[in-house]
Coordinates of C-alpha atoms in Angstrom, one line a residue:
E5 CA -38.7 -77.4 25.2
R6 CA -41.3 -77.9 27.5
G7 CA -45.0 -76.7 26.6
Y8 CA -47.5 -74.9 28.9
D9 CA -51.5 -74.8 29.7
Q10 CA -52.9 -73.1 26.7
N11 CA -56.3 -72.6 28.6
K12 CA -54.5 -69.8 30.3
F13 CA -54.1 -67.8 27.5
D14 CA -57.9 -68.6 26.1
R15 CA -56.0 -71.4 23.9
Q16 CA -55.1 -68.5 21.5
V17 CA -51.8 -70.2 21.1
V18 CA -50.2 -70.5 17.7
T19 CA -48.0 -74.0 17.8
W20 CA -47.7 -74.4 14.0
C21 CA -45.0 -71.5 13.9
S22 CA -42.3 -73.6 16.2
F23 CA -38.8 -74.0 14.7
P24 CA -35.7 -75.6 16.3
D25 CA -33.3 -73.4 18.4
H26 CA -30.5 -71.3 16.7
L27 CA -32.0 -72.0 13.2
P28 CA -34.1 -69.9 11.1
P29 CA -37.8 -70.8 9.9
P30 CA -38.1 -71.9 6.4
L31 CA -38.6 -68.8 4.3
S32 CA -42.6 -69.3 3.5
L33 CA -43.0 -70.0 7.1
L34 CA -41.4 -66.8 8.2
F35 CA -43.6 -65.0 5.9
R36 CA -47.0 -66.7 7.1
I37 CA -45.8 -66.0 10.8
V38 CA -45.3 -62.4 9.9
Q39 CA -49.0 -62.4 8.2
S40 CA -50.5 -64.1 11.4
I41 CA -49.2 -61.5 13.5
Q42 CA -50.8 -58.7 11.4
T43 CA -54.1 -60.4 11.2
W44 CA -54.4 -60.7 14.9
L45 CA -53.2 -57.2 15.8
A46 CA -55.5 -55.6 13.1
A47 CA -58.5 -57.5 14.3
K48 CA -59.0 -55.3 17.6
P49 CA -57.2 -52.3 19.0
E50 CA -56.7 -54.1 22.3
N51 CA -54.9 -57.5 20.8
V52 CA -51.7 -58.2 21.8
V53 CA -49.0 -60.7 20.6
I54 CA -46.7 -62.6 23.0
I55 CA -43.6 -63.8 21.0
H56 CA -41.3 -65.9 22.8
C57 CA -38.9 -69.0 22.4
L58 CA -36.6 -70.7 25.0
A59 CA -34.1 -67.4 25.3
G60 CA -35.8 -64.7 23.8
K61 CA -33.2 -64.1 21.3
G62 CA -32.7 -65.8 18.1
R63 CA -35.9 -67.1 16.8
T64 CA -38.3 -64.4 18.9
G65 CA -35.7 -61.8 17.5
S66 CA -36.2 -63.0 13.6
I67 CA -39.9 -62.8 14.1
I68 CA -40.1 -59.4 15.8
S69 CA -37.2 -57.7 13.3
S70 CA -39.4 -59.3 10.1
Y71 CA -42.4 -57.9 11.6
F72 CA -40.9 -54.3 12.3
M73 CA -40.1 -54.2 8.5
Y74 CA -43.6 -55.9 7.5
C75 CA -45.6 -53.4 9.6
G76 CA -43.5 -50.4 8.3
L77 CA -42.0 -49.5 11.7
F78 CA -38.6 -49.9 9.8
D79 CA -37.5 -50.0 6.1
S80 CA -34.0 -51.9 6.7
A81 CA -33.4 -55.1 8.5
D82 CA -30.3 -53.5 10.0
E83 CA -32.6 -50.9 12.1
A84 CA -35.1 -53.3 12.8
L85 CA -32.4 -55.7 14.3
N86 CA -30.7 -52.8 16.3
C87 CA -34.0 -51.9 17.9
F88 CA -34.6 -55.3 18.9
A89 CA -31.4 -55.9 20.6
C90 CA -31.3 -52.7 22.2
R91 CA -34.6 -53.0 23.7
R92 CA -33.9 -56.6 24.7
S93 CA -30.9 -56.6 26.9
L94 CA -28.6 -54.1 28.5
N95 CA -25.8 -55.1 26.0
N96 CA -27.6 -54.9 23.0
W97 CA -27.2 -58.5 22.5
G98 CA -30.0 -59.5 19.7
V99 CA -29.9 -61.9 16.7
T100 CA -26.6 -63.1 15.9
G101 CA -27.2 -66.6 14.3
A102 CA -25.7 -66.3 10.9
S103 CA -28.3 -68.3 8.9
Q104 CA -31.2 -66.7 10.8
L105 CA -29.5 -63.0 9.8
R106 CA -29.3 -64.4 6.4
Y107 CA -32.9 -65.0 6.3
I108 CA -34.0 -61.8 7.7
D109 CA -31.7 -60.3 4.8
Y110 CA -34.0 -62.6 2.5
F111 CA -37.3 -60.9 4.1
E112 CA -35.8 -57.6 3.5
D113 CA -35.0 -58.6 -0.2
V114 CA -38.7 -59.9 -0.9
L115 CA -40.0 -56.8 1.0
F116 CA -38.6 -54.0 -0.1
R117 CA -36.6 -54.9 -3.1
N118 CA -39.2 -57.0 -5.0
V119 CA -37.0 -59.8 -5.0
I120 CA -39.2 -62.9 -5.7
P121 CA -37.5 -66.4 -4.9
S122 CA -37.3 -68.7 -7.9
P123 CA -39.6 -71.6 -7.5
K124 CA -37.2 -73.6 -10.0
P125 CA -34.8 -76.4 -8.4
L126 CA -31.1 -76.1 -9.0
I127 CA -28.2 -78.7 -9.4
L128 CA -25.9 -78.1 -6.7
R129 CA -22.8 -79.2 -8.6
T130 CA -19.7 -78.7 -5.9
I131 CA -19.0 -77.6 -2.4
S132 CA -15.8 -76.3 -2.0
F133 CA -14.0 -75.6 1.6
H134 CA -11.3 -72.9 1.4
T135 CA -8.4 -73.9 3.8
I136 CA -8.7 -76.8 6.3
P137 CA -10.1 -76.4 9.7
K138 CA -7.9 -77.9 12.4
F139 CA -9.7 -80.8 14.2
S140 CA -7.6 -83.6 15.6
I141 CA -7.0 -86.7 12.8
S142 CA -4.5 -88.6 14.7
P143 CA -2.2 -88.1 17.7
G144 CA -0.3 -84.6 16.7
K145 CA -1.9 -84.1 13.5
Q146 CA -4.7 -81.9 12.4
G147 CA -7.2 -81.7 9.7
I148 CA -10.7 -83.2 9.1
C149 CA -12.1 -86.3 8.1
P150 CA -15.4 -85.2 6.8
I151 CA -18.9 -86.2 6.4
L152 CA -20.9 -83.8 4.0
E153 CA -24.7 -83.8 4.3
I154 CA -27.5 -81.8 2.4
H155 CA -31.0 -81.9 3.6
Y156 CA -34.4 -80.5 2.2
V157 CA -36.2 -78.5 5.0
T158 CA -40.0 -78.3 4.9
E159 CA -42.7 -76.9 7.2
P160 CA -43.0 -76.9 9.9
F161 CA -39.1 -78.0 10.2
N162 CA -39.2 -81.5 8.7
R163 CA -35.5 -82.4 7.3
R164 CA -35.2 -85.1 4.2
L165 CA -31.8 -86.1 3.4
L166 CA -30.7 -85.4 0.0
F167 CA -27.1 -86.0 -0.3
S168 CA -24.6 -88.1 2.0
S169 CA -20.8 -88.3 1.3
E170 CA -20.8 -91.3 3.4
R171 CA -23.2 -93.2 1.5
L172 CA -21.2 -93.0 -1.7
G173 CA -19.5 -96.0 -0.8
E174 CA -16.2 -94.6 -0.9
E175 CA -13.6 -94.6 2.1
I176 CA -14.0 -91.1 4.1
K177 CA -10.9 -89.3 3.2
V178 CA -8.5 -87.5 5.6
F179 CA -7.6 -84.0 4.6
P180 CA -4.5 -82.5 6.6
S181 CA -4.9 -78.8 7.8
S182 CA -1.9 -78.2 5.6
L183 CA -3.9 -78.5 2.4
P184 CA -5.5 -75.2 0.7
G185 CA -8.9 -76.7 0.8
C186 CA -11.2 -79.5 -0.6
V187 CA -14.0 -80.2 -2.9
F188 CA -17.2 -82.3 -2.8
Q189 CA -18.8 -83.3 -5.8
V190 CA -22.5 -83.4 -4.9
N191 CA -24.7 -83.4 -8.1
C192 CA -27.8 -83.0 -6.3
I193 CA -30.9 -81.6 -7.3
V194 CA -31.9 -79.2 -4.5
K195 CA -35.2 -76.7 -4.1
G196 CA -36.1 -74.5 -1.3
D197 CA -34.8 -74.1 2.5
I198 CA -31.5 -76.2 2.2
Y199 CA -29.6 -77.4 5.4
V200 CA -25.9 -78.0 5.1
L201 CA -24.0 -80.2 7.5
L202 CA -20.4 -80.9 7.8
K203 CA -19.0 -83.4 10.4
H204 CA -15.7 -84.7 11.3
V205 CA -15.1 -88.3 12.1
T206 CA -12.9 -88.4 15.2
P207 CA -9.7 -90.7 15.9
L208 CA -11.9 -93.0 17.9
Y209 CA -14.7 -93.3 15.2
G210 CA -17.3 -90.9 16.9
T211 CA -18.6 -88.0 15.1
E212 CA -18.7 -83.8 15.9
E213 CA -20.0 -81.3 14.1
I214 CA -17.8 -78.9 12.0
L215 CA -20.2 -76.4 10.8
H216 CA -23.7 -76.0 9.2
F217 CA -25.7 -73.3 7.6
F218 CA -29.0 -72.8 5.9
F219 CA -30.0 -71.1 2.5
H220 CA -32.7 -70.8 0.0
T221 CA -32.3 -71.8 -3.3
G222 CA -34.6 -69.1 -4.8
M223 CA -32.3 -66.6 -3.5
I224 CA -29.0 -67.7 -5.3
R225 CA -27.9 -65.4 -8.2
D226 CA -25.5 -66.2 -10.8
N227 CA -25.5 -70.0 -9.8
E228 CA -23.0 -69.4 -6.9
L229 CA -23.0 -68.8 -3.1
F230 CA -19.9 -67.9 -1.1
L231 CA -19.9 -67.7 2.4
E232 CA -17.3 -66.2 4.7
R233 CA -16.5 -67.5 7.9
F234 CA -18.8 -65.3 9.8
E235 CA -21.7 -66.4 7.6
M236 CA -21.9 -70.1 8.9
E237 CA -22.6 -71.6 12.4
K238 CA -19.6 -72.8 14.6
T239 CA -17.2 -71.1 12.5
E240 CA -17.2 -67.6 13.7
K241 CA -15.5 -67.9 16.9
D242 CA -13.8 -71.2 16.9
K243 CA -9.8 -70.8 16.5
K244 CA -9.7 -74.4 14.5
F245 CA -10.7 -71.9 11.6
A246 CA -8.4 -69.8 9.7
V247 CA -9.3 -66.3 9.4
D248 CA -9.9 -66.7 5.6
F249 CA -11.9 -69.7 5.8
S250 CA -14.8 -69.8 3.7
V251 CA -17.3 -71.9 1.3
T252 CA -18.4 -71.8 -2.2
L253 CA -21.7 -73.5 -3.7
S254 CA -21.6 -73.9 -7.5
F255 CA -25.1 -74.5 -9.1
Q256 CA -26.3 -75.2 -12.4
T257 CA -29.8 -74.7 -13.6
V258 CA -32.1 -77.6 -14.3
T259 CA -33.0 -78.0 -17.8
G260 CA -35.4 -81.1 -18.1
P261 CA -38.3 -82.3 -15.7
T262 CA -37.2 -83.4 -12.2
I263 CA -39.0 -85.3 -9.2
L264 CA -38.7 -81.9 -7.4
D265 CA -42.1 -80.2 -7.9
S266 CA -41.2 -76.7 -9.6
N267 CA -44.6 -75.1 -9.9
Q268 CA -45.4 -71.7 -9.4
S269 CA -47.0 -71.6 -5.9
F270 CA -44.0 -70.6 -3.8
A271 CA -43.3 -67.6 -5.9
D272 CA -46.9 -66.6 -6.1
E273 CA -46.9 -66.6 -2.2
M274 CA -44.2 -64.9 -1.9
A275 CA -45.5 -62.0 -4.4
L276 CA -48.5 -61.9 -2.3
W277 CA -46.5 -61.0 0.4
T278 CA -45.0 -57.8 -1.0
T279 CA -48.4 -56.5 -2.0
R280 CA -49.7 -55.5 1.6
S281 CA -52.8 -54.1 1.9
L282 CA -51.6 -52.3 5.6
E283 CA -52.2 -48.5 5.8
P284 CA -51.2 -46.8 7.4
R285 CA -47.8 -48.5 6.7
D286 CA -45.7 -46.5 9.7
G287 CA -45.5 -49.3 12.2
S288 CA -48.5 -47.4 14.8
I289 CA -50.1 -51.0 14.6
C290 CA -47.4 -52.0 17.2
F291 CA -48.5 -49.5 19.9
T292 CA -51.4 -48.4 21.6
G293 CA -52.6 -45.0 22.8
D294 CA -53.8 -41.8 21.5
P295 CA -52.1 -40.9 18.3
T296 CA -49.9 -38.2 20.1
I297 CA -48.4 -41.0 22.4
I298 CA -48.1 -43.6 19.5
N299 CA -46.2 -40.7 17.5
Q300 CA -43.9 -40.6 20.5
K301 CA -43.1 -44.4 20.7
I302 CA -42.7 -44.5 16.8
F303 CA -40.1 -41.7 17.4
S304 CA -38.5 -43.4 20.2
A305 CA -38.1 -46.7 18.4
H306 CA -36.8 -44.9 15.2
D307 CA -34.2 -43.2 17.6
I308 CA -33.3 -46.5 18.8
G309 CA -32.8 -48.4 15.4
N310 CA -31.0 -45.9 13.6
S311 CA -27.8 -45.5 15.2
V312 CA -26.4 -42.4 13.0
K313 CA -29.7 -40.3 13.6
G314 CA -31.7 -38.7 16.4
S315 CA -30.9 -38.4 20.0
I316 CA -29.3 -41.1 21.0
S317 CA -26.6 -43.6 19.4
E318 CA -26.9 -47.2 20.5
R319 CA -25.4 -50.6 18.9
G320 CA -24.3 -53.8 19.8
G321 CA -22.4 -56.5 17.9
Y322 CA -18.9 -58.3 17.1
L323 CA -16.0 -56.5 16.2
I324 CA -12.0 -58.1 15.7
K325 CA -9.9 -56.2 18.1
R326 CA -6.3 -55.6 17.8
G327 CA -4.3 -55.9 21.3
H328 CA -2.0 -53.2 22.3
N329 CA 0.8 -55.3 23.7
F330 CA 0.8 -58.2 21.6
K331 CA -0.8 -57.2 18.5
S332 CA -2.8 -60.3 18.2
W333 CA -6.7 -60.3 16.8
K334 CA -9.4 -61.2 19.2
R335 CA -13.1 -61.2 18.5
R336 CA -15.1 -58.9 21.2
W337 CA -18.5 -57.9 21.7
F338 CA -18.5 -54.1 21.3
V339 CA -21.5 -52.1 23.1
L340 CA -22.2 -48.3 22.1
K341 CA -24.2 -46.8 24.7
D342 CA -24.7 -43.8 26.9
H343 CA -21.6 -41.9 25.4
V344 CA -19.2 -45.2 26.2
L345 CA -17.8 -48.0 23.7
A346 CA -17.1 -50.9 25.8
Y347 CA -16.1 -54.2 24.7
Y348 CA -16.6 -57.6 26.4
K349 CA -15.4 -61.0 25.5
S350 CA -18.7 -62.2 24.7
P351 CA -22.0 -60.9 25.1
R352 CA -22.7 -63.5 27.7
H353 CA -20.1 -61.5 30.5
L354 CA -21.2 -58.5 32.1
T355 CA -17.7 -57.3 33.1
A356 CA -16.2 -54.8 30.3
L357 CA -12.6 -55.7 29.3
G358 CA -12.5 -52.0 28.4
L359 CA -14.3 -48.7 28.1
I360 CA -13.8 -45.8 25.5
P361 CA -15.6 -42.7 26.7
L362 CA -16.5 -41.2 23.1
A363 CA -15.8 -37.6 24.7
N364 CA -12.4 -38.7 24.5
V365 CA -12.2 -39.7 21.0
L366 CA -10.1 -37.6 18.7
K367 CA -11.2 -39.3 15.5
V368 CA -12.6 -42.2 13.4
T369 CA -10.6 -43.4 10.4
M370 CA -12.3 -46.1 7.7
G371 CA -10.8 -47.5 5.0
L372 CA -7.1 -48.6 6.5
K373 CA -5.3 -50.9 4.7
R374 CA -3.7 -53.5 7.0
E375 CA -3.3 -57.2 7.4
R376 CA -7.1 -57.8 7.7
P377 CA -10.0 -56.2 5.7
Y378 CA -12.4 -53.8 6.8
C379 CA -10.4 -52.1 9.3
F380 CA -11.2 -49.0 11.0
E381 CA -9.3 -46.7 13.9
I382 CA -10.3 -44.9 16.8
L383 CA -7.5 -42.4 18.0
T384 CA -8.1 -41.0 21.4
L385 CA -6.9 -37.6 23.0
N386 CA -4.2 -39.0 24.5
K387 CA -3.0 -40.6 21.3
T388 CA -4.3 -44.2 22.1
E389 CA -5.2 -46.1 19.0
Y390 CA -7.8 -48.7 18.8
L391 CA -7.6 -50.7 15.7
L392 CA -10.9 -52.6 15.0
C393 CA -12.1 -55.0 12.1
A394 CA -15.9 -55.6 10.9
D395 CA -16.9 -58.8 9.2
T396 CA -18.1 -56.8 6.1
E397 CA -17.6 -53.3 4.4
K398 CA -21.1 -52.3 5.5
D399 CA -20.3 -53.3 9.2
M400 CA -17.3 -51.5 8.7
R401 CA -19.1 -48.2 7.7
I402 CA -22.1 -48.7 10.2
W403 CA -19.7 -49.0 13.2
A404 CA -17.8 -46.1 12.3
K405 CA -20.4 -43.7 11.6
A406 CA -22.2 -44.7 14.5
I407 CA -19.1 -44.3 16.8
A408 CA -18.4 -41.1 15.1
Y409 CA -22.1 -39.6 15.5
A410 CA -22.2 -41.1 19.2
R411 CA -19.0 -38.8 20.0
T412 CA -20.6 -36.0 18.5
L413 CA -23.6 -36.4 20.9
A414 CA -21.2 -37.1 23.6
L415 CA -19.5 -33.6 22.9
Q416 CA -22.7 -31.6 22.9
A417 CA -23.9 -33.1 26.3
L418 CA -20.6 -32.1 27.4
E419 CA -21.0 -28.8 26.2
S420 CA -24.7 -28.2 27.5
N421 CA -23.4 -29.2 30.7
R422 CA -20.6 -27.1 30.7
T423 CA -18.5 -29.6 32.3
A424 CA -15.7 -29.8 29.8
K425 CA -14.7 -28.2 26.5
V426 CA -13.2 -30.5 23.5
D427 CA -12.5 -30.1 20.0
M428 CA -15.1 -31.7 17.5
S429 CA -13.2 -32.1 14.7
L430 CA -13.8 -35.5 13.0
D431 CA -12.6 -37.0 10.2
D432 CA -14.1 -35.1 7.0
S433 CA -14.8 -38.3 5.0
I434 CA -17.2 -39.6 8.0
L435 CA -18.6 -36.0 8.7
R436 CA -19.6 -36.0 4.8
E437 CA -21.3 -39.4 5.0
L438 CA -23.1 -38.5 8.4
S439 CA -24.0 -35.0 6.9
I440 CA -22.6 -33.4 9.9
P441 CA -21.3 -29.9 9.3
T442 CA -17.2 -29.9 9.5
Q443 CA -17.2 -26.3 10.8
T444 CA -19.2 -27.1 14.0
H445 CA -16.3 -26.9 16.5
I446 CA -16.1 -26.6 20.7
S447 CA -12.7 -25.1 21.2
T448 CA -10.2 -27.1 23.3
V449 CA -8.4 -25.6 26.4
N450 CA -4.7 -25.2 25.2
Q451 CA -5.0 -27.9 22.8
T452 CA -5.1 -27.6 18.6
V453 CA -6.1 -30.7 16.6
T454 CA -5.0 -31.5 13.4
Q455 CA -7.3 -32.9 10.7
N456 CA -6.2 -35.6 8.9
Q457 CA -8.2 -36.1 5.4
T458 CA -9.2 -39.7 4.5
Q459 CA -10.1 -41.3 1.4
N460 CA -12.6 -44.1 2.3

């Protein structure tokens, strides 16, 4: 990445907070960056902070979303991330990196749930990979010839190799894709921010990356970390990985002294960040103007961030959609905006593959038991069914509720414009979660809609 002349900004440029593209900052660095922003903005009302990276998406979004929570503008990571994504781009493309999202969740846990990361090191016993990716291992055969590396990450972003399966002196094993999985015996002491890298030795004896991910040992609970396919880098959209591909890291508590420092300084630092002296803690520090204008800006931010309340409902993210003709499942980028649910091949594509006008939606049903978990269905007035799957139950509920709420807003807009009259019946289970009165209806011309009761 190129630098620039800092004199153009009166040398008020912070360079110690930089970290590589597509990666999260060390957890302590994330808190220090946010505190630095807070200190600068609180010094003078006219002070402004410019946050940037190469693309202004992953790293910038991680910092801005975290600060939105720190200053009190939002009290959840989901709302902060959604506000950033909707403000950043027309197709609501924000932070999508798995490890970056994990560290934003860490930030939320420390800030709002009083989760203080443990400063004690752990023994990483094993890393188990469930199902084998389909890389080329020889002509006509698929599997992996893996090399596993474990790195310790320090500020600003220096890596120290703690473990490498290549250095064990053993011949690198080949695992065909027909096997149910493989297990690495690591037995390595780890602490703090950890970077896990899995590489594949190609038939021509080169190497290519299979996957990588970051985690913090202080946030491990019950001596285990389980990651699904979407929670790692390189695996989310690659067809070499099975749908149920996952990784399990097993830990053990250290009982004796180790060469790694286990003092309490990091935990004390994290405890300091949770005791904020910020007043008022409402996000007003992010805006300028008289109190009326600031309140309007805060209201507008909340309107965007929370997709199931307010006067608008916007959201962007990946969902897995089942095709209408071949019934195959494909990962698509969905954008909920302007009373339409659109889906694209990826957030980089500008032409939508399909559009679902929300006023034509008959109902949204959650909790379907299909071949994939976390499914929900959108049924339109012309009886077209859209079967969608989220990565988690939480995402499924957020998306289903947001679509249902956006549909309500679309119907209200139609009614106010007197352009159409459509039955507003929704699945009662979603209505109860949204606290929308089920008796609210707009009559349909020559059409009766039968409500289906669904158990979530």
